[in-house]
XYZ file of C-alpha atoms in Angstrom:
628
model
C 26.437 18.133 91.753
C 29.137 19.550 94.096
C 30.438 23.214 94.176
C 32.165 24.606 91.594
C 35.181 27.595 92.937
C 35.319 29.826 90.396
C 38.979 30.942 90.359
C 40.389 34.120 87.931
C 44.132 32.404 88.135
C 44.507 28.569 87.233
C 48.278 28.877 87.982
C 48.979 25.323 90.567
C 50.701 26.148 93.282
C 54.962 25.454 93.708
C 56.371 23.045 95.939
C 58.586 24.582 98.317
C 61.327 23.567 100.181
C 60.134 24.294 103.389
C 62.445 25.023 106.283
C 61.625 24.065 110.391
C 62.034 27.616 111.437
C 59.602 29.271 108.544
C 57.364 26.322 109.526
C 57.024 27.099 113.017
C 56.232 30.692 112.430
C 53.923 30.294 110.319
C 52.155 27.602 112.599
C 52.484 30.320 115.448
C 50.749 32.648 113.280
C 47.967 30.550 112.620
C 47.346 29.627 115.831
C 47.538 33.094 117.013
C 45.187 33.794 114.019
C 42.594 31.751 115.145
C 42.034 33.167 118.840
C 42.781 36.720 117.292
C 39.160 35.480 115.659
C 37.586 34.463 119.021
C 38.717 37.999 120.632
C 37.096 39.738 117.479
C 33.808 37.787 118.232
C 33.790 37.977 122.128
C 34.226 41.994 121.395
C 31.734 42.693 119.061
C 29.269 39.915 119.771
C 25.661 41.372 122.206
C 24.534 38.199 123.670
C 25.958 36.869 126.962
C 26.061 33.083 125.546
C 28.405 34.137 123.252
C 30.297 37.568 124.914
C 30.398 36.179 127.603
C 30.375 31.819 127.491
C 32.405 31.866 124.494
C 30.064 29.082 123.504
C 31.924 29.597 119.712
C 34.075 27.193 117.589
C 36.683 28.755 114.922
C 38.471 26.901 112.010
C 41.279 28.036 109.595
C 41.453 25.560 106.712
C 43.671 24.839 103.554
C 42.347 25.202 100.058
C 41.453 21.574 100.153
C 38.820 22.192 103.453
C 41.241 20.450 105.659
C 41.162 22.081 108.786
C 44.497 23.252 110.022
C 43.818 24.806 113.237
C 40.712 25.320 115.040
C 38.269 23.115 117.384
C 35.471 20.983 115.717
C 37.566 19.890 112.666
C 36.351 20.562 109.374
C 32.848 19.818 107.682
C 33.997 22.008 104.186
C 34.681 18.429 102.077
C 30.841 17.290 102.794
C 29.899 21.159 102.541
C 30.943 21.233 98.857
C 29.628 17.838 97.978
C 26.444 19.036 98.594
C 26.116 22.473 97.885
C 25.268 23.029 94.201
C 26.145 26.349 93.043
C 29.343 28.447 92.255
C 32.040 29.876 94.934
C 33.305 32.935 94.194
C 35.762 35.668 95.665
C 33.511 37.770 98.190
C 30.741 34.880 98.796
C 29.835 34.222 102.349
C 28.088 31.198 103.403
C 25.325 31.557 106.026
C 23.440 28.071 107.472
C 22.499 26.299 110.383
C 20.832 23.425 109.171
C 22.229 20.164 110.973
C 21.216 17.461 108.034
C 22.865 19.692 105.832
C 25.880 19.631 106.439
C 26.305 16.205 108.207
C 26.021 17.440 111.816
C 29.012 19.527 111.296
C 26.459 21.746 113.694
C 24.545 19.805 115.803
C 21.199 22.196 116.419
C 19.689 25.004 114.811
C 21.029 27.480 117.067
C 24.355 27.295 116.286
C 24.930 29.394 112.992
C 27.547 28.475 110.868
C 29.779 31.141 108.826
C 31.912 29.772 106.156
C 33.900 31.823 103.736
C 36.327 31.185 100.975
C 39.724 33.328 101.284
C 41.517 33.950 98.087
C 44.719 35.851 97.041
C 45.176 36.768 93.206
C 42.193 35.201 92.104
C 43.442 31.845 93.976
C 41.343 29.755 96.596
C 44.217 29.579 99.481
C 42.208 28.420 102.518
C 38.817 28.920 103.999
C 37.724 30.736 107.663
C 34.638 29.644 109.353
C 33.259 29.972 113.006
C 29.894 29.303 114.577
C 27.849 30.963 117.404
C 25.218 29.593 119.420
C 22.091 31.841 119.320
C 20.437 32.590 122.092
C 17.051 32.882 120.040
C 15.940 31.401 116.737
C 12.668 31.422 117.402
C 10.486 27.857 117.781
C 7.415 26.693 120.786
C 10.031 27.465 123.674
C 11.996 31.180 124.704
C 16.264 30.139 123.777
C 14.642 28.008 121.302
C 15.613 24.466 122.639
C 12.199 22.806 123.285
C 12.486 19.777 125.385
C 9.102 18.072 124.346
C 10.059 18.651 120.443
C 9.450 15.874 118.650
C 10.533 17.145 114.599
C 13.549 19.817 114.488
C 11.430 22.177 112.900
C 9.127 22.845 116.169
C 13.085 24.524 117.460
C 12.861 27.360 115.381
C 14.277 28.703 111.577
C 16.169 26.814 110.263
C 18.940 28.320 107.439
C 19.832 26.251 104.332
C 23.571 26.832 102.985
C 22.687 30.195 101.641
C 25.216 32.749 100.342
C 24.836 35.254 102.747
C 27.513 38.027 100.881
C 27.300 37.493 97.443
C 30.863 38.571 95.360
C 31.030 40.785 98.852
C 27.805 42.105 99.164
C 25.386 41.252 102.468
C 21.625 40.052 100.934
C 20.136 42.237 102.841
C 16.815 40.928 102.689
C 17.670 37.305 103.562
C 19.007 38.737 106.448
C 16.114 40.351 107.562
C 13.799 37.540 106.660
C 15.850 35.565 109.490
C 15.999 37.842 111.987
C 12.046 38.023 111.736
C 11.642 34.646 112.926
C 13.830 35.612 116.427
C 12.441 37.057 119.731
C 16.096 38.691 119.799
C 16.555 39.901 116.206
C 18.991 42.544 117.424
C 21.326 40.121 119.434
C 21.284 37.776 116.624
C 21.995 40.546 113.997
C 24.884 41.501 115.883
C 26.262 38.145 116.459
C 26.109 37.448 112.758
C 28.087 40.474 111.920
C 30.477 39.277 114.368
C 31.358 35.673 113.334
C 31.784 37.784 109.686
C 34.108 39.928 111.343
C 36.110 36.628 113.125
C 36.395 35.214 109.726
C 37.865 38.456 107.891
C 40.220 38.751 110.280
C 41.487 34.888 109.338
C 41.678 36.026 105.986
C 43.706 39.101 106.809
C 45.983 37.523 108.815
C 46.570 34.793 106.467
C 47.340 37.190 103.299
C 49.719 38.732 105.612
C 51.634 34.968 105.966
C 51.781 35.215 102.304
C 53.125 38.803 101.956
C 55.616 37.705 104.155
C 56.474 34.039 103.108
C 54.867 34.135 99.911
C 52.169 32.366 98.866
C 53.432 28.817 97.718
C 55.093 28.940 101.004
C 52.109 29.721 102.707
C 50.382 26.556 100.886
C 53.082 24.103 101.302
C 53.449 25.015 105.035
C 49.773 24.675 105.846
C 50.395 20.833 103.968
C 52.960 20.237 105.957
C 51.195 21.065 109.446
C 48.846 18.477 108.306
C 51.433 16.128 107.539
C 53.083 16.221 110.679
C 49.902 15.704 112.478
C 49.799 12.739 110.363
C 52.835 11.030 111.487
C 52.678 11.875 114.976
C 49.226 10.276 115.436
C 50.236 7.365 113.692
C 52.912 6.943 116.214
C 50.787 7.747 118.908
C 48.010 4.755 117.446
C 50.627 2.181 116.696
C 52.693 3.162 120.188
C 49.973 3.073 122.698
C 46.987 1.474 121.380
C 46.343 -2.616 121.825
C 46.318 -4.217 117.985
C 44.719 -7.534 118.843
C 41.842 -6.823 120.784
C 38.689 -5.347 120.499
C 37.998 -2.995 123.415
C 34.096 -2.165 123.877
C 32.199 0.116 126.465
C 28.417 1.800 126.915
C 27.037 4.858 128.797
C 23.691 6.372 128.801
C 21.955 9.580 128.715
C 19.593 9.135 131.564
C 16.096 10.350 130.369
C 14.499 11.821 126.937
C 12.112 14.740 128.761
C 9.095 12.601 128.133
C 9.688 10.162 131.116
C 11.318 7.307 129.683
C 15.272 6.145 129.284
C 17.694 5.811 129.727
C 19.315 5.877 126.337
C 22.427 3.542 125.481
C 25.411 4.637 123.965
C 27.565 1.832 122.982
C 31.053 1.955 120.890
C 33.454 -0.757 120.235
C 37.282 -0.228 118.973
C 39.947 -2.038 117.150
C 42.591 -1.051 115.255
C 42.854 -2.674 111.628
C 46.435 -2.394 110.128
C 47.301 1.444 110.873
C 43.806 2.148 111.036
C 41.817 3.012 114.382
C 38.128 1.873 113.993
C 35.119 3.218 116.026
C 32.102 1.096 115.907
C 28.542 2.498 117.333
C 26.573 -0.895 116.642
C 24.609 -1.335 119.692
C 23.711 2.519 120.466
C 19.884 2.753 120.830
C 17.457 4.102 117.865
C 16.896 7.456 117.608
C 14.802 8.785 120.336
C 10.778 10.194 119.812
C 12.064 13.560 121.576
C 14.879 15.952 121.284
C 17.930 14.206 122.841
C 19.351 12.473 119.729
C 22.590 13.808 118.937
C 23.400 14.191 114.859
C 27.415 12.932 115.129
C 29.099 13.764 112.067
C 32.245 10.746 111.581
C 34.456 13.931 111.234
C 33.746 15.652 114.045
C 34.047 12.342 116.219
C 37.184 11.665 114.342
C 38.744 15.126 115.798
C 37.406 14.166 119.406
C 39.214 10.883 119.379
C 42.216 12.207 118.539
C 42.177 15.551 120.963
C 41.390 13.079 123.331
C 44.636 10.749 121.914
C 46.695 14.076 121.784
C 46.113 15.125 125.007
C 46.584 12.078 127.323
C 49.677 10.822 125.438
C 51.536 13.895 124.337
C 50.043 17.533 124.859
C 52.650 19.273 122.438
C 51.045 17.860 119.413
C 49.007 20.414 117.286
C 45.556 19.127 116.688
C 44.193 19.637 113.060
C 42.332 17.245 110.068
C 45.816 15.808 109.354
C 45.269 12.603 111.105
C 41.968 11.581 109.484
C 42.780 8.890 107.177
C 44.002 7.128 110.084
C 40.596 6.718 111.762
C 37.176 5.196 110.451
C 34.006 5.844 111.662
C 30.620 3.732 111.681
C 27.693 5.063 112.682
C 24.045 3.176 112.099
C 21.497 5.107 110.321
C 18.847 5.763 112.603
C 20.589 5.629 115.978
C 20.323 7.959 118.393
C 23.785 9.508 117.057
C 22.267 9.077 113.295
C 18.934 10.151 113.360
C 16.624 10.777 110.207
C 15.268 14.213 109.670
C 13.429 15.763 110.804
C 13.920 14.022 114.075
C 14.310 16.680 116.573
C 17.879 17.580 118.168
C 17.053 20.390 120.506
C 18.309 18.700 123.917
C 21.437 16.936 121.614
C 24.036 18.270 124.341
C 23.375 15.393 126.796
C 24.375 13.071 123.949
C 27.264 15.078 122.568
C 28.699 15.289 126.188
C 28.511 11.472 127.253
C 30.882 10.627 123.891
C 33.924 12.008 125.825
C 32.770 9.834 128.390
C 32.600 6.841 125.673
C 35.768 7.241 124.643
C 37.689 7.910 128.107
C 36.099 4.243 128.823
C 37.319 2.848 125.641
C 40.602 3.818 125.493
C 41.447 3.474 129.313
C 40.438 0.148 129.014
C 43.222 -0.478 125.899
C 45.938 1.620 128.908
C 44.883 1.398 132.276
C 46.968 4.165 133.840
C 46.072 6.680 131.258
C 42.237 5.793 132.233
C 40.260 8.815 133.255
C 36.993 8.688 135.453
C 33.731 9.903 133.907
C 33.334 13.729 134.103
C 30.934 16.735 133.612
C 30.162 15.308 130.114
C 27.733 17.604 129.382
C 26.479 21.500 129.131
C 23.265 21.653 131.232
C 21.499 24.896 130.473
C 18.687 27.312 132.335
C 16.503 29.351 130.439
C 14.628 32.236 132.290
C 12.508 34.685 130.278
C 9.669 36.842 130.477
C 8.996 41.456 131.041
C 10.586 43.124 133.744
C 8.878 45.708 136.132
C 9.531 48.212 133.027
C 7.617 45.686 130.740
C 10.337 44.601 128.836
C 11.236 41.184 127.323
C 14.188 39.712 128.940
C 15.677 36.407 128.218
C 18.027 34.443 129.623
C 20.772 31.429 128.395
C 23.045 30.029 130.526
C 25.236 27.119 130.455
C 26.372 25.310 133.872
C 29.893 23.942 135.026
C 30.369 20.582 137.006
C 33.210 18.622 138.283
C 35.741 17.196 136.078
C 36.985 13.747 136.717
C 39.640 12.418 138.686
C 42.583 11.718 135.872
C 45.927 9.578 136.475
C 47.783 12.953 136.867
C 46.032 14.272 139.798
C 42.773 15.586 141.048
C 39.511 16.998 138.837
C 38.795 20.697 138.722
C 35.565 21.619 140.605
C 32.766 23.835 138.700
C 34.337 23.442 135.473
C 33.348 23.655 132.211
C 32.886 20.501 129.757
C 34.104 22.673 127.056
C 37.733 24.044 127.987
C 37.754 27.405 126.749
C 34.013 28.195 128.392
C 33.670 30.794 130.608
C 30.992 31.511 133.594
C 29.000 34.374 132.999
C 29.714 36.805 136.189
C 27.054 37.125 138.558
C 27.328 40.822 138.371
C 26.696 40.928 135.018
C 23.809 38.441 135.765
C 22.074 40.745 138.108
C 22.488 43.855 136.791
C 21.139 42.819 133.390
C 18.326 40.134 134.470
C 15.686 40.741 137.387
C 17.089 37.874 139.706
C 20.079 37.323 142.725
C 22.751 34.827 142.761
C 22.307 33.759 146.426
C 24.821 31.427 146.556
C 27.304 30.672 143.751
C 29.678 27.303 145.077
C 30.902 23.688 144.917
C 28.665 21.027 146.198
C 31.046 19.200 148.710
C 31.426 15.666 148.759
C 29.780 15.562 144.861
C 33.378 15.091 143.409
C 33.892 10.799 143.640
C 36.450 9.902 146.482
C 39.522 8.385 144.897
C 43.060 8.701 145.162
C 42.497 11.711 142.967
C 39.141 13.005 143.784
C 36.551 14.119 141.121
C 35.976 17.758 140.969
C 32.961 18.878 142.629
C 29.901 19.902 140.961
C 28.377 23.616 141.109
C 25.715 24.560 143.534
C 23.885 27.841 141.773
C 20.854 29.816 143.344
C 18.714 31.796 141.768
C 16.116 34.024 143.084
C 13.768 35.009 140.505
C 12.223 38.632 141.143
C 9.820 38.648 138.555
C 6.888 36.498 137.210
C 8.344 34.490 134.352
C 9.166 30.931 132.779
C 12.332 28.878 133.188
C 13.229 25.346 131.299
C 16.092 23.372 132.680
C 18.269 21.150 130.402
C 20.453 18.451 132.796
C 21.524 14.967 132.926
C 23.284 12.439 135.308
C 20.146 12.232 137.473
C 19.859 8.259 137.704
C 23.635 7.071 136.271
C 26.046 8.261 137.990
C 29.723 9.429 136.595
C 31.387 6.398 137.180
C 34.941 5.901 139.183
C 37.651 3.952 137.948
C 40.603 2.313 139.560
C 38.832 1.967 142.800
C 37.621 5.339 142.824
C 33.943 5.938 144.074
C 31.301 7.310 141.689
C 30.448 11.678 141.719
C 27.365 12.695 143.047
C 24.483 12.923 140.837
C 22.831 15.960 139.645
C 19.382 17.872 141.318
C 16.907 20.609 140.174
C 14.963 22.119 143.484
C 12.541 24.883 142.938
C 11.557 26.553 146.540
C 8.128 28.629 146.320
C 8.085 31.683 147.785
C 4.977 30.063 149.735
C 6.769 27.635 151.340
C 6.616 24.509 148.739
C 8.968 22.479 147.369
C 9.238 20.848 144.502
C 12.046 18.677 142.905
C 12.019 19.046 139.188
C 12.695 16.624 135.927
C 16.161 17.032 134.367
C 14.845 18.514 131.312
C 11.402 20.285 131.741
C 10.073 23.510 129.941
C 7.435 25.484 130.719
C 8.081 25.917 134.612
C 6.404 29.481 136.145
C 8.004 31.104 139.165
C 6.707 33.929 140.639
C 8.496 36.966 141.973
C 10.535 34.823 145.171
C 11.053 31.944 144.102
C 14.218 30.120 144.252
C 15.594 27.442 142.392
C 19.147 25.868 143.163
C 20.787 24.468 140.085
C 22.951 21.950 141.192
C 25.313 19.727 138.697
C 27.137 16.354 139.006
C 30.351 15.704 140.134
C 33.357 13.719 138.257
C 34.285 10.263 139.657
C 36.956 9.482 141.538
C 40.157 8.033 139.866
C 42.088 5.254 142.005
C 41.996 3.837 145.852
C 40.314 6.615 147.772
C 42.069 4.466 151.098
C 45.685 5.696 149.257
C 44.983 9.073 149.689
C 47.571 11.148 152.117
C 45.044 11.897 154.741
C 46.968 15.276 155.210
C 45.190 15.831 151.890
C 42.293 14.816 152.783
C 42.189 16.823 156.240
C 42.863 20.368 153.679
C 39.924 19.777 151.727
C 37.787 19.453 154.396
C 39.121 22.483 155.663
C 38.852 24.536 152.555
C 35.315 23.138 152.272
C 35.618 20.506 149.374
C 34.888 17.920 151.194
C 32.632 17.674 154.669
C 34.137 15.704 157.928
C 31.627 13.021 157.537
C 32.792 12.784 154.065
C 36.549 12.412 154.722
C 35.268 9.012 156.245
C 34.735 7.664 152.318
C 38.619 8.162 152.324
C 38.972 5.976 155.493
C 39.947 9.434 157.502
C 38.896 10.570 160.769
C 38.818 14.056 161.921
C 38.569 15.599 164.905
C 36.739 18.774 165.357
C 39.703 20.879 165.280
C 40.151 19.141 161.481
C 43.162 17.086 163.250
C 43.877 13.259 161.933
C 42.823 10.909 164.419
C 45.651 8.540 163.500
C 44.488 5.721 165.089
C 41.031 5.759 164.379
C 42.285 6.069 160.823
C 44.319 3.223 160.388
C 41.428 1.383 161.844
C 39.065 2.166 159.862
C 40.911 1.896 156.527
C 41.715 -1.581 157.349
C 37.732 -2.434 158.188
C 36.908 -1.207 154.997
C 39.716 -2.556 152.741
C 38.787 -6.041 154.736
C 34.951 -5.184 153.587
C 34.935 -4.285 149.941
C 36.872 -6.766 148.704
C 38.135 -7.101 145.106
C 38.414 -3.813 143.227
C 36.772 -3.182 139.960
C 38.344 -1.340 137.043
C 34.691 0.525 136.698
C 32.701 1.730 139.697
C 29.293 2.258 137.970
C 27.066 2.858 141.232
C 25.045 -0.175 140.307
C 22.953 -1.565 137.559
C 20.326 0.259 135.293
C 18.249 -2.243 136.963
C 19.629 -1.738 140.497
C 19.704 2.243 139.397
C 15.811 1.862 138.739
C 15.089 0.181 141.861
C 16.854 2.914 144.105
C 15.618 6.122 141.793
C 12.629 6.908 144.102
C 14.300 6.865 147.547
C 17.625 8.247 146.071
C 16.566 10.821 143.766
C 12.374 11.870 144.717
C 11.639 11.373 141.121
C 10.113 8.391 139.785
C 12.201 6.047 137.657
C 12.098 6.749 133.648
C 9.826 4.169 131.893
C 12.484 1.587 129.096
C 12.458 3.819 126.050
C 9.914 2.986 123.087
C 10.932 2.865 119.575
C 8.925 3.126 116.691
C 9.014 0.669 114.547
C 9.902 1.908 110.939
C 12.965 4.028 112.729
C 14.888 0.477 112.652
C 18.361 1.306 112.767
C 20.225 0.141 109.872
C 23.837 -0.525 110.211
C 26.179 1.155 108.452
C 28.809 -1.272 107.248
């Protein structure tokens, strides 16, 4: 039975009239409301994934759930479908239970506020942001178990639970989840935190209605949506092919337990006005923690930021634009698994879809084709008691190179997530017993191209205590693919140097890993690939990354440049060699994938140290079903 909002006023809402100027405003005050709610959180929040990462995701919605501005898009319309109980004015809605609300959160770390806002005993929007936890408890420190096998070996788990009940906190609930975390205070203050983000929505919208009134306030918010609406239809019908169906797979390299990789596979046709995305072909869900729950909406939202973005920037992203995409995902996929599969390590999967759909729609407009990027949020996990004997416990994400893109070159050490920070080193060492020895871009990791791939991130760590560390990474065997004739980035590494000498090159995704007091491990990420004829770049350009370090001499070769030692152009020896190698590679491919899985396979040992990942196993009663 689905929610029931108790409302004190059943007076509808007026149409209004709604003029462009009141409409921008209030669409400026929306927008300003919702990072007013991030710089709430980032103030009051204790731990550094959230203070400091911003590794959080607001939403402002209408009374109908739609979300109107915000990041994720909006999971309310399944939240109230399955939710039985009353709404009220006051209630606050506490969970972080992926399978219940239809991956709207994707693992049990991320906690998921969600309140109603009302205004004269009328439901006029709703306000919801979630955190990711550094600690919920579960077999591993940060709570992300790579060798989990059901999701509830990764800690507590939170059903929808009214958290604030008509505006008062259940106090005991509370307390009975922060029992079950090795960081009770950090989460506690989180918590209040994302409860502060969302008041401050509701303030700030109530103040839109004192000053527009409150039919104005609703029709303008319906409107915002509407325009969304008609602009994406444009873009669809504008810049998207209508009689062909455009198809393209990627992998996530490994599952943890030694075998992979994983296929991800999407196909794409429009149908009328209607934008289809098809994930027939994606491999069943995996035995470990790597599958990925992908709610339709949430996809739906990616696609069209993605749309937004590449065609026409200016366009304010919201739920408007949903009836104009479908979604088909097979139950019991790797992107549909069946609880209680585990979803721990989901971030490998979450990050390769942007990489799914840059292939997909590239292919449907070639010069709007982007190269395959730092699709992913690699973490490192360090945790044990300092000299003092206290627990410390660290969570930190890692930044990579973005891929070369028709409008220029990728940013090195960036984030997958745009508005990610780093956390600063100083901040690292003054709070955690380690040093950041060296903190910089890998040169030569970012694929050569015409536009080169940003470089990946080279960070080393010297650990000054006993303790335990897990790594989370991908892009180990595939490589991030160039397009256009550019060259593929450079893949990621793990190396763990023992204070006695040894070295030892470590799994992408391994817990349990002791380092004593000296030890050093350098966390380096992947690269983005390289967009376009790497032989078309200016050499001048060329010659000024190598000097500012980006790229090596040897490796302005892969560009067809030669530089003397003084970082001159050789032009000679340049035009030569350009023309041996455009004589030598002959046609060029739309994808540069670095080779086959098989040919990948083949070359893992020599390439990588690591032995190659066994072909995934599937159990047999997790058939996938398809959806349609």
């Amino acid at each position: 039975m689905p929610a029931k909002i108790i409302e004190t006023n059943d007076q509808p809402f007026q149409g209004v009239d709604l003029d462009p100027i009141s409409l921008d405003i209030i669409e400026s005050a929306l927008k300003n409301a919702r990072f007013e709610m991030d710089t709430v959180l980032f103030r009051t929040a204790m731990s550094p994934g959230i203070r400091e990462q911003h590794d959080t995701f607001p939403m402002i919605a209408n009374e109908q759930g739609k979300m109107v501005v915000g990041q994720f898009g909006s999971f309310i319309h399944g939240f109230l479908a399955g939710y039985e109980g009353d709404i009220e004015e006051g209630d606050i809605i506490l969970t972080s239970d992926p399978y219940g609300v239809n991956g709207a959160i994707s693992h049990a770390n991320d906690w998921l506020v969600l309140m109603p806002m009302f205004r004269e005993g009328r439901l006029i929007g709703w306000a919801s942001m979630f955190g990711h936890m550094t600690d919920i408890g579960g077999g591993v420190p940060s709570s992300m178990p790579v060798g989990a096998s059901q999701i509830y070996q990764e800690g507590i788990i939170i059903p929808p639970v009214k958290i604030y009940r008509r505006g008062e906190l259940q106090e005991e609930i509370l307390d009975l989840i922060l029992r079950n975390c090795r960081l009770p205070q950090w989460n506690k203050s989180d918590f209040k935190s994302l409860v502060a983000a969302c008041r401050v929505a509701e303030r700030r919208c109530n103040e839109i209605c004192d000053r527009f009134g409150t039919d104005t306030f609703i029709a303008g918010m319906r409107a915002l949506l509407d325009r969304n609406y008609q602009a994406m239809d444009h873009l669809i019908r504008h810049n998207l092919p209508a009689d062909q169906t455009l198809r393209f797979e990627d992998y996530v390299c490994d599952d943890g337990r030694g075998m992979g990789p994983y296929k991800i596979a999407c196909s794409m046709w429009r149908e009328g006005d209607k934008l289809i995305f098809d994930f027939d072909g994606t491999d069943p869900q995996s035995a470990g923690s790597i599958n990925f729950l992908l709610n339709e909406e949430m996809f739906k939202m990616f696609a069209g930021v993605f749309l937004i973005m590449v065609f026409d920037p200016q366009i304010m992203f919201n739920d408007g634009f949903y009836d104009l995409m479908e979604v088909r995902i097979p139950e019991g996929c790797l992107l549909k698994p069946q609880a209680p599969a585990a979803l721990s390590c989901r971030n490998h999967a979450l990050g390769r879809i942007f990489d799914v759909m840059g292939g997909l729609f590239g292919q449907g407009s070639p010069d709007f084709l982007n190269a395959a990027g730092f699709s992913d949020s690699p973490h490192i996990m360090y945790s044990g008691y300092d000299d003092k004997g206290e627990w410390f416990q660290l969570y930190q994400i890692g930044f990579g190179g973005i891929p070369g893109r028709p409008a220029g070159d990728g940013p090195d050490g960036h984030s997958l997530w745009p508005s990610f920070t780093n956390v600063p080193n100083e901040f690292l060492e003054s709070h955690y017993p380690l040093r950041i020895e060296a903190f910089e871009t890998i040169a030569d990791s970012g694929g050569a191209g015409l536009h080169r791939g940003g470089n990946g991130l080279r960070v080393t760590y010297r650990f000054l205590v006993p303790g335990e560390i897990s790594v989370h990474d991908d892009r180990w065997l595939t490589y991030p693919w160039g397009v256009k004739g550019g060259e593929p980035g450079g893949r990621s590494t793990k190396v763990l140097e023992r204070a006695d000498g040894s070295v030892e090159y470590l799994q992408s995704k391994q817990d349990h890993i002791h380092v004593e007091a000296g030890d050093v491990l350098h966390f380096n990420t992947w690269g983005g690939g390289g967009w376009g004829d790497p032989l078309q770049r200016d050499p001048a350009v060329v010659a000024r990354d190598v000097a500012r370090g980006l790229v090596t001499r040897d490796g302005a070769r892969r560009y067809g440049v030669v530089l003397a030692e003084d970082l001159s152009i050789d032009q000679g020896a340049t035009d030569k060699l350009r023309k041996e190698m455009a004589d030598a590679r002959g046609e060029i491919e739309l994808f540069n994938f670095g080779g086959t899985i098989e040919e990948l396979r083949s070359r893992c040992k020599a390439e990588t140290g690591l032995e190659p990942p066994r072909p995934p196993e599937f159990r047999r009663d997790m058939a996938v079903r398809s959806c349609c």
